[in-house]
């Protein structure tokens, strides 16, 4: 077997969660928080402790302290558990807002993903990694350097996340590579128009409301109501409550009334055990079930600084795209990312966006003088599919199992001949559309 | 020390989360590949939720390794011993695989701890199958005998097209690994890592671990082995294992460590490359900072110069500050 006949490794490093697995599968093998726990007790304290010792001893002590610290780290859920259990490890989130911020911990994170989670030899597989649509070309070079030099991968393709999400929606029917991707993850929300597989860069919109904000908001509501949740795990509980019980309502006033009329039907309960004492506790979950996701449609209930609803941003994004693509874009709005998983999210978004579009068509028609041709109604279609939670990964899995993928990859030989700059661009390839 | 665990994290996760909790009633049909081309295929269908089918493909055997029905010596017996009634071997295995097993989920023990133990063992199928001959030979060593009907040099497959060699005797077993790496930097790093590894064991006088040697040429034990099996580019590592290394509970650990020795070295080589890069990045960053500092000092100076009071310095510094 050679690398071309083995499945490619597909890793989607999100701000919050990393999805990793092998091409050709429907699901990633692991979904794990993108976090590293590093032991900083060595590197920090070693210096003062060895001051005054002879130069050589000093160097040796520092060197071995450094090596120890290098080896002593954890990723994902194990990292979170480790940092909770002891103060010797501190957490590093290598990705912020979709961009790699800490290359040292990013490299360690990959190392563990490859060797301890997927348990594969990186020399044996082509790799498909993902990046945010706003990533700078230098970042891609860095990624290429680490992949080719440290891990010796035979081939690498760095795909743009929303393009993969678009590819994920169309596997059974004909693949349509024009559309708007609404990617709402944990730490970044991007609205990205794509035409024929190419991102329309100038029209990308980002909004500062993400999955983490929904958690934050629910956390705040629970706290204000005085729910009895131990402080050390309250944020995590808020997140789990969000993932299990939140839904999108069609109208908040009506929803408040429904809850008030039939509380037993709508109020849920959470039971947990206090980490310190082991005692059981319970709390109620009420209005936050629909108020959480509402912050996308009415951001002012959460935040005074940013008040533009998601549907308005999407509309502006499409309106700023080239005129000949707009109809196709409205017709194919694809959801991606964990925070689009709220029940009925796509219905609400479709309805609210359609309202804006219809109002515009009506307004322009009313300005017409009799005899002018009327504007055709515009089809608005928000697409939702079952693998939305990891649509980016799934799109990667599908594309990386085509023969064209291997041709589109940069190979180690090319890297050695031309250097890291080849990683700056990654061609859109057939099979994408 | 970075050591690989015997159970596959992925298999264990699927066995524990998906099938037993029954939370997601979804079908599973998933392929994975581990180091050395060990492949797994897991199938689970809601139509028959009592059964899970696990297929395993082993590394392509080199000509010198002897297999029995496509499996290493003693593998079938080892599977039966490890899993009992929970697992049934299907004959023939699925196309493209060397072993297919039906896991009967209703036969799992009800006690949670016992159940977890057996699930962990199923996830360790790699060790059970590939480690079977090694375990057999080392068990005999523990009782200071030699297994009947084995040659005085046994080749065991551990990587695609590569084997390692065992010379079993009643009082010791000598194990030799021809070490091969693809990448030129890896060869250099691995060779020096191996020499240090051997040296560290010698100086630390670790009596509880098998003694170990490295040599650039094949050791005497490998006399008569075909040249193809011996073209190693990172030398040869020899371990001598005595009965005390394999008595009781130590046996399983020793088997797994010997089975994954190459992966262990390869992992260390990759990690040290990673650490070297981290160091280099830090070094470059600190150099850039130093340059920035130098530049701003130079600029400050330049301002002063243009202020007119340091006329004599101006000639020298203006040239420098252009960087
Ligand atoms: N079923 C769900 N309902 C609502 N939110 C969810 C659900 N599952 C995951 N999430 C949220 O989605 C976010 C993670 O989404 P993801 O697309 O993986 O993010 P990223 O790629 O930015 O890391 C987290 O905030 C998580 O709490
Ligand atoms: Mg994402």
Tab-separated table of N, CA and C and ligand atoms in Angstrom, chain A residues 12 14 19 161 183 185 392, ligand 2:
chain	number	residue	atom	x	y	z
A	12	UNK	N	-10.575	19.038	10.875
A	12	UNK	CA	-11.160	20.382	10.865
A	12	UNK	C	-10.939	20.984	12.245
A	14	UNK	N	-11.580	23.584	14.630
A	14	UNK	CA	-12.443	24.725	14.916
A	14	UNK	C	-11.938	25.467	16.138
A	19	UNK	N	-12.656	18.388	14.730
A	19	UNK	CA	-13.279	17.202	14.196
A	19	UNK	C	-12.209	16.465	13.386
A	161	UNK	N	-13.105	26.405	4.993
A	161	UNK	CA	-14.206	25.732	5.691
A	161	UNK	C	-15.566	25.871	4.995
A	183	UNK	N	-21.911	29.796	8.803
A	183	UNK	CA	-21.182	28.905	9.698
A	183	UNK	C	-21.176	29.506	11.098
A	185	UNK	N	-20.088	28.594	14.674
A	185	UNK	CA	-19.354	27.624	15.483
A	185	UNK	C	-19.365	28.045	16.937
A	392	UNK	N	-18.480	20.803	7.760
A	392	UNK	CA	-17.170	21.107	7.196
A	392	UNK	C	-16.342	19.830	7.112
C	2	LIG	MG1	-15.999	25.276	12.434
